[in-house]
């Protein structure tokens, strides 16, 4: 028994310290990641409406493409024919022009006006959804990909260690404590029960996240190994890719290609047909979705298309892959929740928020376990480590919440006010985040907990204001009814939840244990006592 207890203690220490070190960054990853489950509706809500006329019928796509290539020959290098359009994105033909920096592109869209004249506009795809996704991918770090991604991989490895050690610690009392969430005066016991229950219920989800994050972080290294072990002679594409088009051959018109794709891929919903100029040859790609299968990307799947014959290379499509490719696809599918439609997305959103709570409560447990309890009439001075971690936990967690809400609230105002919208979105998030962290240290964990929750509630409630302004006819704002209702309604519900949490946190600070880091009177009395002692 003594040996077993010693082993449990070792794993408990591992779980605690690894969890504390990684927990705050994982909070950012999980909170932002839960929002990205509905990235497309968010992106649509945030994107200004197109000024183009209604999209031309698909049958007129070749005519529109010819007009685009005549007026803008550079479009031949990289263009797409959009099979699916919407009132907010009405361009039937879009193309990309490479910028000065790597991976920097400017997108343009085209249509015909009522008189049949070519219309062209620069597409203004909202960057805020991508910012939230980047925060998720890089655990909130403001560094380039080459720096942030390996750090994220290390955090994911630590995350896996914390999961395994936590399960080992909980095993001796798993049956007794699993369904026990004891709400009462013992705050530490309550948070421990919540932490354990959420951790065990969502353990499979957390293991999937940990493993897949490691794969994503070190995917270049994994692909190098894959190339040597699985594809020593290189990836062998379909035989149709070995047939070069005859000199002077032209790609088939988009409507004809679409019919051929539909015939080869029943059940596949085509979103777009993409084309790239490679020397004298045009390469094609078909993008869409088959809801019967999980996808490697969050909202779509794509593969090679021969634009001269209409033949689709299906080896990249779920449902047509070999065993190894199916296994690789599963890593992405399980991480993104890109299977099962909206029910799975909602489940992943709730599991993501639950994961954020697990990391938050883990830090609270450490603080409660190490606070000095009152033994006599004098309040004890809490350790600096508990006060620092308390402020850091509040600042980072609520700073992430406030920062994301603030940059979302600015979404429908920035395009009419500033030129570099992506930079402003990023600046708003990190300014709000850093101010929240500074405020938490300035005011202490107890006061800042409810003060920042009130701020989070107010800022989140501001998100629908842009949509309301559009309904009131304010110039420069917009409201896409289908996507807008969902995003705005969710923001209102979240604001109400934050407000209630703020009220409860304020009550705890005023009426809870006076010897707690979370007590206002206790902290104030302790500081006053030390100032008086120093004067004497």
PDB file of N, CA, C and O in Angstrom, residues 457-522:
ATOM      1  N   UNK A 457     -18.858  40.317 -20.071  1.00  0.00           N
ATOM      2  CA  UNK A 457     -20.288  40.300 -20.374  1.00  0.00           C
ATOM      3  C   UNK A 457     -20.685  41.491 -21.244  1.00  0.00           C
ATOM      4  O   UNK A 457     -21.415  41.343 -22.232  1.00  0.00           O
ATOM      5  N   UNK A 458     -20.177  42.665 -20.889  1.00  0.00           N
ATOM      6  CA  UNK A 458     -20.531  43.873 -21.639  1.00  0.00           C
ATOM      7  C   UNK A 458     -19.960  43.814 -23.057  1.00  0.00           C
ATOM      8  O   UNK A 458     -20.657  44.105 -24.047  1.00  0.00           O
ATOM      9  N   UNK A 459     -18.690  43.443 -23.180  1.00  0.00           N
ATOM     10  CA  UNK A 459     -18.054  43.406 -24.497  1.00  0.00           C
ATOM     11  C   UNK A 459     -18.723  42.346 -25.384  1.00  0.00           C
ATOM     12  O   UNK A 459     -18.942  42.570 -26.578  1.00  0.00           O
ATOM     13  N   UNK A 460     -19.070  41.207 -24.809  1.00  0.00           N
ATOM     14  CA  UNK A 460     -19.744  40.170 -25.582  1.00  0.00           C
ATOM     15  C   UNK A 460     -21.127  40.628 -26.026  1.00  0.00           C
ATOM     16  O   UNK A 460     -21.571  40.324 -27.145  1.00  0.00           O
ATOM     17  N   UNK A 461     -21.813  41.378 -25.171  1.00  0.00           N
ATOM     18  CA  UNK A 461     -23.130  41.912 -25.535  1.00  0.00           C
ATOM     19  C   UNK A 461     -23.039  42.938 -26.666  1.00  0.00           C
ATOM     20  O   UNK A 461     -24.041  43.210 -27.340  1.00  0.00           O
ATOM     21  N   UNK A 462     -21.845  43.501 -26.892  1.00  0.00           N
ATOM     22  CA  UNK A 462     -21.666  44.472 -27.977  1.00  0.00           C
ATOM     23  C   UNK A 462     -21.560  43.809 -29.348  1.00  0.00           C
ATOM     24  O   UNK A 462     -21.679  44.491 -30.373  1.00  0.00           O
ATOM     25  N   UNK A 463     -21.343  42.491 -29.391  1.00  0.00           N
ATOM     26  CA  UNK A 463     -21.162  41.809 -30.668  1.00  0.00           C
ATOM     27  C   UNK A 463     -22.361  41.999 -31.593  1.00  0.00           C
ATOM     28  O   UNK A 463     -22.191  42.278 -32.785  1.00  0.00           O
ATOM     29  N   UNK A 464     -23.605  41.860 -31.115  1.00  0.00           N
ATOM     30  CA  UNK A 464     -24.742  42.030 -32.034  1.00  0.00           C
ATOM     31  C   UNK A 464     -25.032  43.472 -32.427  1.00  0.00           C
ATOM     32  O   UNK A 464     -25.909  43.700 -33.265  1.00  0.00           O
ATOM     33  N   UNK A 465     -24.343  44.457 -31.832  1.00  0.00           N
ATOM     34  CA  UNK A 465     -24.670  45.864 -32.089  1.00  0.00           C
ATOM     35  C   UNK A 465     -24.482  46.203 -33.564  1.00  0.00           C
ATOM     36  O   UNK A 465     -25.267  46.969 -34.150  1.00  0.00           O
ATOM     37  N   UNK A 466     -23.446  45.638 -34.193  1.00  0.00           N
ATOM     38  CA  UNK A 466     -23.226  45.897 -35.619  1.00  0.00           C
ATOM     39  C   UNK A 466     -24.394  45.439 -36.462  1.00  0.00           C
ATOM     40  O   UNK A 466     -24.804  46.125 -37.417  1.00  0.00           O
ATOM     41  N   UNK A 467     -24.946  44.283 -36.131  1.00  0.00           N
ATOM     42  CA  UNK A 467     -26.110  43.775 -36.871  1.00  0.00           C
ATOM     43  C   UNK A 467     -27.334  44.652 -36.620  1.00  0.00           C
ATOM     44  O   UNK A 467     -28.110  44.939 -37.541  1.00  0.00           O
ATOM     45  N   UNK A 468     -27.521  45.086 -35.374  1.00  0.00           N
ATOM     46  CA  UNK A 468     -28.640  45.969 -35.055  1.00  0.00           C
ATOM     47  C   UNK A 468     -28.494  47.310 -35.774  1.00  0.00           C
ATOM     48  O   UNK A 468     -29.489  47.899 -36.229  1.00  0.00           O
ATOM     49  N   UNK A 469     -27.251  47.786 -35.868  1.00  0.00           N
ATOM     50  CA  UNK A 469     -27.016  49.044 -36.580  1.00  0.00           C
ATOM     51  C   UNK A 469     -27.396  48.916 -38.050  1.00  0.00           C
ATOM     52  O   UNK A 469     -27.937  49.853 -38.651  1.00  0.00           O
ATOM     53  N   UNK A 470     -27.121  47.756 -38.636  1.00  0.00           N
ATOM     54  CA  UNK A 470     -27.491  47.530 -40.033  1.00  0.00           C
ATOM     55  C   UNK A 470     -29.004  47.554 -40.205  1.00  0.00           C
ATOM     56  O   UNK A 470     -29.530  48.112 -41.175  1.00  0.00           O
ATOM     57  N   UNK A 471     -29.723  46.948 -39.246  1.00  0.00           N
ATOM     58  CA  UNK A 471     -31.185  46.970 -39.312  1.00  0.00           C
ATOM     59  C   UNK A 471     -31.722  48.391 -39.189  1.00  0.00           C
ATOM     60  O   UNK A 471     -32.788  48.712 -39.737  1.00  0.00           O
ATOM     61  N   UNK A 472     -30.978  49.225 -38.460  1.00  0.00           N
ATOM     62  CA  UNK A 472     -31.389  50.621 -38.300  1.00  0.00           C
ATOM     63  C   UNK A 472     -30.939  51.499 -39.465  1.00  0.00           C
ATOM     64  O   UNK A 472     -31.219  52.707 -39.479  1.00  0.00           O
ATOM     65  N   UNK A 473     -30.221  50.909 -40.425  1.00  0.00           N
ATOM     66  CA  UNK A 473     -29.803  51.655 -41.604  1.00  0.00           C
ATOM     67  C   UNK A 473     -28.525  52.434 -41.455  1.00  0.00           C
ATOM     68  O   UNK A 473     -28.263  53.359 -42.239  1.00  0.00           O
ATOM     69  N   UNK A 474     -27.682  52.090 -40.471  1.00  0.00           N
ATOM     70  CA  UNK A 474     -26.413  52.802 -40.287  1.00  0.00           C
ATOM     71  C   UNK A 474     -25.474  52.445 -41.442  1.00  0.00           C
ATOM     72  O   UNK A 474     -25.225  51.264 -41.701  1.00  0.00           O
ATOM     73  N   UNK A 475     -24.955  53.429 -42.164  1.00  0.00           N
ATOM     74  CA  UNK A 475     -24.073  53.149 -43.310  1.00  0.00           C
ATOM     75  C   UNK A 475     -22.816  52.386 -42.887  1.00  0.00           C
ATOM     76  O   UNK A 475     -22.262  52.624 -41.804  1.00  0.00           O
ATOM     77  N   UNK A 476     -22.385  51.482 -43.750  1.00  0.00           N
ATOM     78  CA  UNK A 476     -21.152  50.737 -43.519  1.00  0.00           C
ATOM     79  C   UNK A 476     -21.320  49.470 -42.724  1.00  0.00           C
ATOM     80  O   UNK A 476     -20.374  48.689 -42.598  1.00  0.00           O
ATOM     81  N   UNK A 477     -22.494  49.238 -42.148  1.00  0.00           N
ATOM     82  CA  UNK A 477     -22.740  48.004 -41.401  1.00  0.00           C
ATOM     83  C   UNK A 477     -23.620  47.073 -42.240  1.00  0.00           C
ATOM     84  O   UNK A 477     -24.201  47.492 -43.244  1.00  0.00           O
ATOM     85  N   UNK A 478     -23.728  45.836 -41.818  1.00  0.00           N
ATOM     86  CA  UNK A 478     -24.502  44.853 -42.596  1.00  0.00           C
ATOM     87  C   UNK A 478     -25.056  43.796 -41.658  1.00  0.00           C
ATOM     88  O   UNK A 478     -24.644  43.667 -40.516  1.00  0.00           O
ATOM     89  N   UNK A 479     -25.979  43.028 -42.204  1.00  0.00           N
ATOM     90  CA  UNK A 479     -26.592  41.954 -41.432  1.00  0.00           C
ATOM     91  C   UNK A 479     -27.017  40.849 -42.386  1.00  0.00           C
ATOM     92  O   UNK A 479     -27.933  41.031 -43.196  1.00  0.00           O
ATOM     93  N   UNK A 480     -26.325  39.715 -42.327  1.00  0.00           N
ATOM     94  CA  UNK A 480     -26.709  38.542 -43.103  1.00  0.00           C
ATOM     95  C   UNK A 480     -27.659  37.725 -42.232  1.00  0.00           C
ATOM     96  O   UNK A 480     -27.229  37.085 -41.268  1.00  0.00           O
ATOM     97  N   UNK A 481     -28.904  37.725 -42.572  1.00  0.00           N
ATOM     98  CA  UNK A 481     -29.923  37.191 -41.665  1.00  0.00           C
ATOM     99  C   UNK A 481     -29.679  35.746 -41.245  1.00  0.00           C
ATOM    100  O   UNK A 481     -29.755  35.410 -40.069  1.00  0.00           O
ATOM    101  N   UNK A 482     -29.347  34.865 -42.191  1.00  0.00           N
ATOM    102  CA  UNK A 482     -29.233  33.441 -41.854  1.00  0.00           C
ATOM    103  C   UNK A 482     -28.089  33.178 -40.888  1.00  0.00           C
ATOM    104  O   UNK A 482     -28.250  32.474 -39.889  1.00  0.00           O
ATOM    105  N   UNK A 483     -26.912  33.736 -41.177  1.00  0.00           N
ATOM    106  CA  UNK A 483     -25.765  33.531 -40.291  1.00  0.00           C
ATOM    107  C   UNK A 483     -25.815  34.488 -39.103  1.00  0.00           C
ATOM    108  O   UNK A 483     -25.357  34.161 -38.016  1.00  0.00           O
ATOM    109  N   UNK A 484     -26.397  35.685 -39.314  1.00  0.00           N
ATOM    110  CA  UNK A 484     -26.382  36.693 -38.268  1.00  0.00           C
ATOM    111  C   UNK A 484     -27.177  36.312 -37.043  1.00  0.00           C
ATOM    112  O   UNK A 484     -26.743  36.558 -35.909  1.00  0.00           O
ATOM    113  N   UNK A 485     -28.327  35.691 -37.246  1.00  0.00           N
ATOM    114  CA  UNK A 485     -29.169  35.324 -36.109  1.00  0.00           C
ATOM    115  C   UNK A 485     -28.435  34.377 -35.172  1.00  0.00           C
ATOM    116  O   UNK A 485     -28.449  34.541 -33.953  1.00  0.00           O
ATOM    117  N   UNK A 486     -27.775  33.362 -35.744  1.00  0.00           N
ATOM    118  CA  UNK A 486     -27.084  32.363 -34.921  1.00  0.00           C
ATOM    119  C   UNK A 486     -25.941  32.984 -34.133  1.00  0.00           C
ATOM    120  O   UNK A 486     -25.803  32.755 -32.922  1.00  0.00           O
ATOM    121  N   UNK A 487     -25.104  33.782 -34.781  1.00  0.00           N
ATOM    122  CA  UNK A 487     -23.946  34.379 -34.117  1.00  0.00           C
ATOM    123  C   UNK A 487     -24.402  35.383 -33.065  1.00  0.00           C
ATOM    124  O   UNK A 487     -23.923  35.378 -31.916  1.00  0.00           O
ATOM    125  N   UNK A 488     -25.322  36.249 -33.417  1.00  0.00           N
ATOM    126  CA  UNK A 488     -25.772  37.285 -32.485  1.00  0.00           C
ATOM    127  C   UNK A 488     -26.499  36.677 -31.291  1.00  0.00           C
ATOM    128  O   UNK A 488     -26.312  37.121 -30.147  1.00  0.00           O
ATOM    129  N   UNK A 489     -27.331  35.673 -31.532  1.00  0.00           N
ATOM    130  CA  UNK A 489     -28.056  35.028 -30.431  1.00  0.00           C
ATOM    131  C   UNK A 489     -27.090  34.338 -29.474  1.00  0.00           C
ATOM    132  O   UNK A 489     -27.253  34.402 -28.247  1.00  0.00           O
ATOM    133  N   UNK A 490     -26.071  33.673 -30.032  1.00  0.00           N
ATOM    134  CA  UNK A 490     -25.073  33.014 -29.193  1.00  0.00           C
ATOM    135  C   UNK A 490     -24.332  34.026 -28.329  1.00  0.00           C
ATOM    136  O   UNK A 490     -24.046  33.776 -27.153  1.00  0.00           O
ATOM    137  N   UNK A 491     -24.017  35.186 -28.909  1.00  0.00           N
ATOM    138  CA  UNK A 491     -23.316  36.234 -28.154  1.00  0.00           C
ATOM    139  C   UNK A 491     -24.181  36.741 -26.998  1.00  0.00           C
ATOM    140  O   UNK A 491     -23.672  36.971 -25.887  1.00  0.00           O
ATOM    141  N   UNK A 492     -25.468  36.895 -27.224  1.00  0.00           N
ATOM    142  CA  UNK A 492     -26.358  37.380 -26.159  1.00  0.00           C
ATOM    143  C   UNK A 492     -26.428  36.363 -25.019  1.00  0.00           C
ATOM    144  O   UNK A 492     -26.372  36.728 -23.833  1.00  0.00           O
ATOM    145  N   UNK A 493     -26.546  35.088 -25.359  1.00  0.00           N
ATOM    146  CA  UNK A 493     -26.582  34.048 -24.330  1.00  0.00           C
ATOM    147  C   UNK A 493     -25.273  34.023 -23.551  1.00  0.00           C
ATOM    148  O   UNK A 493     -25.266  33.932 -22.311  1.00  0.00           O
ATOM    149  N   UNK A 494     -24.142  34.100 -24.272  1.00  0.00           N
ATOM    150  CA  UNK A 494     -22.835  34.097 -23.600  1.00  0.00           C
ATOM    151  C   UNK A 494     -22.687  35.297 -22.671  1.00  0.00           C
ATOM    152  O   UNK A 494     -22.157  35.177 -21.562  1.00  0.00           O
ATOM    153  N   UNK A 495     -23.161  36.464 -23.106  1.00  0.00           N
ATOM    154  CA  UNK A 495     -23.073  37.665 -22.264  1.00  0.00           C
ATOM    155  C   UNK A 495     -23.867  37.479 -20.976  1.00  0.00           C
ATOM    156  O   UNK A 495     -23.413  37.877 -19.889  1.00  0.00           O
ATOM    157  N   UNK A 496     -25.041  36.870 -21.079  1.00  0.00           N
ATOM    158  CA  UNK A 496     -25.851  36.627 -19.883  1.00  0.00           C
ATOM    159  C   UNK A 496     -25.156  35.666 -18.923  1.00  0.00           C
ATOM    160  O   UNK A 496     -25.191  35.849 -17.698  1.00  0.00           O
ATOM    161  N   UNK A 497     -24.501  34.648 -19.480  1.00  0.00           N
ATOM    162  CA  UNK A 497     -23.771  33.687 -18.637  1.00  0.00           C
ATOM    163  C   UNK A 497     -22.608  34.377 -17.930  1.00  0.00           C
ATOM    164  O   UNK A 497     -22.396  34.190 -16.722  1.00  0.00           O
ATOM    165  N   UNK A 498     -21.848  35.192 -18.654  1.00  0.00           N
ATOM    166  CA  UNK A 498     -20.724  35.905 -18.041  1.00  0.00           C
ATOM    167  C   UNK A 498     -21.216  36.842 -16.928  1.00  0.00           C
ATOM    168  O   UNK A 498     -20.562  36.991 -15.890  1.00  0.00           O
ATOM    169  N   UNK A 499     -22.364  37.476 -17.139  1.00  0.00           N
ATOM    170  CA  UNK A 499     -22.901  38.393 -16.127  1.00  0.00           C
ATOM    171  C   UNK A 499     -23.253  37.632 -14.855  1.00  0.00           C
ATOM    172  O   UNK A 499     -22.952  38.087 -13.742  1.00  0.00           O
ATOM    173  N   UNK A 500     -23.895  36.473 -15.001  1.00  0.00           N
ATOM    174  CA  UNK A 500     -24.245  35.674 -13.831  1.00  0.00           C
ATOM    175  C   UNK A 500     -22.998  35.159 -13.107  1.00  0.00           C
ATOM    176  O   UNK A 500     -22.941  35.137 -11.875  1.00  0.00           O
ATOM    177  N   UNK A 501     -21.984  34.756 -13.877  1.00  0.00           N
ATOM    178  CA  UNK A 501     -20.727  34.320 -13.261  1.00  0.00           C
ATOM    179  C   UNK A 501     -20.068  35.465 -12.508  1.00  0.00           C
ATOM    180  O   UNK A 501     -19.479  35.260 -11.434  1.00  0.00           O
ATOM    181  N   UNK A 502     -20.152  36.669 -13.048  1.00  0.00           N
ATOM    182  CA  UNK A 502     -19.583  37.839 -12.367  1.00  0.00           C
ATOM    183  C   UNK A 502     -20.288  38.082 -11.037  1.00  0.00           C
ATOM    184  O   UNK A 502     -19.649  38.367 -10.012  1.00  0.00           O
ATOM    185  N   UNK A 503     -21.605  37.980 -11.028  1.00  0.00           N
ATOM    186  CA  UNK A 503     -22.358  38.189  -9.784  1.00  0.00           C
ATOM    187  C   UNK A 503     -21.968  37.154  -8.725  1.00  0.00           C
ATOM    188  O   UNK A 503     -21.773  37.484  -7.556  1.00  0.00           O
ATOM    189  N   UNK A 504     -21.848  35.905  -9.161  1.00  0.00           N
ATOM    190  CA  UNK A 504     -21.485  34.843  -8.216  1.00  0.00           C
ATOM    191  C   UNK A 504     -20.053  35.028  -7.713  1.00  0.00           C
ATOM    192  O   UNK A 504     -19.750  34.778  -6.543  1.00  0.00           O
ATOM    193  N   UNK A 505     -19.151  35.447  -8.606  1.00  0.00           N
ATOM    194  CA  UNK A 505     -17.758  35.669  -8.194  1.00  0.00           C
ATOM    195  C   UNK A 505     -17.671  36.828  -7.197  1.00  0.00           C
ATOM    196  O   UNK A 505     -16.888  36.785  -6.244  1.00  0.00           O
ATOM    197  N   UNK A 506     -18.468  37.849  -7.410  1.00  0.00           N
ATOM    198  CA  UNK A 506     -18.475  38.991  -6.494  1.00  0.00           C
ATOM    199  C   UNK A 506     -19.004  38.569  -5.118  1.00  0.00           C
ATOM    200  O   UNK A 506     -18.469  38.969  -4.073  1.00  0.00           O
ATOM    201  N   UNK A 507     -20.044  37.750  -5.132  1.00  0.00           N
ATOM    202  CA  UNK A 507     -20.597  37.255  -3.873  1.00  0.00           C
ATOM    203  C   UNK A 507     -19.577  36.401  -3.129  1.00  0.00           C
ATOM    204  O   UNK A 507     -19.417  36.517  -1.913  1.00  0.00           O
ATOM    205  N   UNK A 508     -18.859  35.551  -3.876  1.00  0.00           N
ATOM    206  CA  UNK A 508     -17.828  34.721  -3.252  1.00  0.00           C
ATOM    207  C   UNK A 508     -16.723  35.578  -2.658  1.00  0.00           C
ATOM    208  O   UNK A 508     -16.232  35.319  -1.547  1.00  0.00           O
ATOM    209  N   UNK A 509     -16.330  36.625  -3.372  1.00  0.00           N
ATOM    210  CA  UNK A 509     -15.252  37.492  -2.895  1.00  0.00           C
ATOM    211  C   UNK A 509     -15.641  38.214  -1.601  1.00  0.00           C
ATOM    212  O   UNK A 509     -14.802  38.470  -0.736  1.00  0.00           O
ATOM    213  N   UNK A 510     -16.912  38.554  -1.467  1.00  0.00           N
ATOM    214  CA  UNK A 510     -17.362  39.300  -0.296  1.00  0.00           C
ATOM    215  C   UNK A 510     -17.787  38.414   0.866  1.00  0.00           C
ATOM    216  O   UNK A 510     -17.688  38.810   2.030  1.00  0.00           O
ATOM    217  N   UNK A 511     -18.278  37.185   0.566  1.00  0.00           N
ATOM    218  CA  UNK A 511     -18.866  36.359   1.613  1.00  0.00           C
ATOM    219  C   UNK A 511     -18.168  35.014   1.801  1.00  0.00           C
ATOM    220  O   UNK A 511     -18.549  34.234   2.663  1.00  0.00           O
ATOM    221  N   UNK A 512     -17.145  34.743   0.994  1.00  0.00           N
ATOM    222  CA  UNK A 512     -16.451  33.466   1.100  1.00  0.00           C
ATOM    223  C   UNK A 512     -15.434  33.463   2.228  1.00  0.00           C
ATOM    224  O   UNK A 512     -15.389  34.355   3.082  1.00  0.00           O
ATOM    225  N   UNK A 513     -14.590  32.404   2.242  1.00  0.00           N
ATOM    226  CA  UNK A 513     -13.551  32.294   3.269  1.00  0.00           C
ATOM    227  C   UNK A 513     -12.639  33.516   3.232  1.00  0.00           C
ATOM    228  O   UNK A 513     -12.081  33.860   2.200  1.00  0.00           O
ATOM    229  N   UNK A 514     -12.470  34.179   4.389  1.00  0.00           N
ATOM    230  CA  UNK A 514     -11.643  35.385   4.426  1.00  0.00           C
ATOM    231  C   UNK A 514     -10.161  35.078   4.279  1.00  0.00           C
ATOM    232  O   UNK A 514      -9.370  35.974   3.993  1.00  0.00           O
ATOM    233  N   UNK A 515      -9.791  33.812   4.483  1.00  0.00           N
ATOM    234  CA  UNK A 515      -8.378  33.460   4.341  1.00  0.00           C
ATOM    235  C   UNK A 515      -8.062  32.990   2.926  1.00  0.00           C
ATOM    236  O   UNK A 515      -6.984  32.453   2.666  1.00  0.00           O
ATOM    237  N   UNK A 516      -9.009  33.186   1.993  1.00  0.00           N
ATOM    238  CA  UNK A 516      -8.827  32.718   0.619  1.00  0.00           C
ATOM    239  C   UNK A 516      -8.205  33.805  -0.248  1.00  0.00           C
ATOM    240  O   UNK A 516      -8.372  35.006   0.014  1.00  0.00           O
ATOM    241  N   UNK A 517      -7.510  33.381  -1.278  1.00  0.00           N
ATOM    242  CA  UNK A 517      -6.994  34.316  -2.278  1.00  0.00           C
ATOM    243  C   UNK A 517      -8.142  35.048  -2.956  1.00  0.00           C
ATOM    244  O   UNK A 517      -7.989  36.165  -3.448  1.00  0.00           O
ATOM    245  N   UNK A 518      -9.324  34.432  -2.958  1.00  0.00           N
ATOM    246  CA  UNK A 518     -10.480  34.989  -3.658  1.00  0.00           C
ATOM    247  C   UNK A 518     -11.327  35.892  -2.770  1.00  0.00           C
ATOM    248  O   UNK A 518     -12.421  36.282  -3.170  1.00  0.00           O
ATOM    249  N   UNK A 519     -10.859  36.211  -1.565  1.00  0.00           N
ATOM    250  CA  UNK A 519     -11.630  37.052  -0.646  1.00  0.00           C
ATOM    251  C   UNK A 519     -11.087  38.468  -0.637  1.00  0.00           C
ATOM    252  O   UNK A 519      -9.892  38.685  -0.449  1.00  0.00           O
ATOM    253  N   UNK A 520     -11.975  39.448  -0.822  1.00  0.00           N
ATOM    254  CA  UNK A 520     -11.548  40.849  -0.833  1.00  0.00           C
ATOM    255  C   UNK A 520     -11.132  41.296   0.563  1.00  0.00           C
ATOM    256  O   UNK A 520     -10.051  41.827   0.769  1.00  0.00           O
ATOM    257  N   UNK A 521     -12.028  41.079   1.548  1.00  0.00           N
ATOM    258  CA  UNK A 521     -11.730  41.554   2.895  1.00  0.00           C
ATOM    259  C   UNK A 521     -10.483  40.894   3.449  1.00  0.00           C
ATOM    260  O   UNK A 521      -9.655  41.535   4.079  1.00  0.00           O
ATOM    261  N   UNK A 522     -10.340  39.591   3.202  1.00  0.00           N
ATOM    262  CA  UNK A 522      -9.182  38.877   3.714  1.00  0.00           C
ATOM    263  C   UNK A 522      -7.890  39.439   3.176  1.00  0.00           C
ATOM    264  O   UNK A 522      -6.950  39.728   3.918  1.00  0.00           O
TER     265      UNK A 522
END
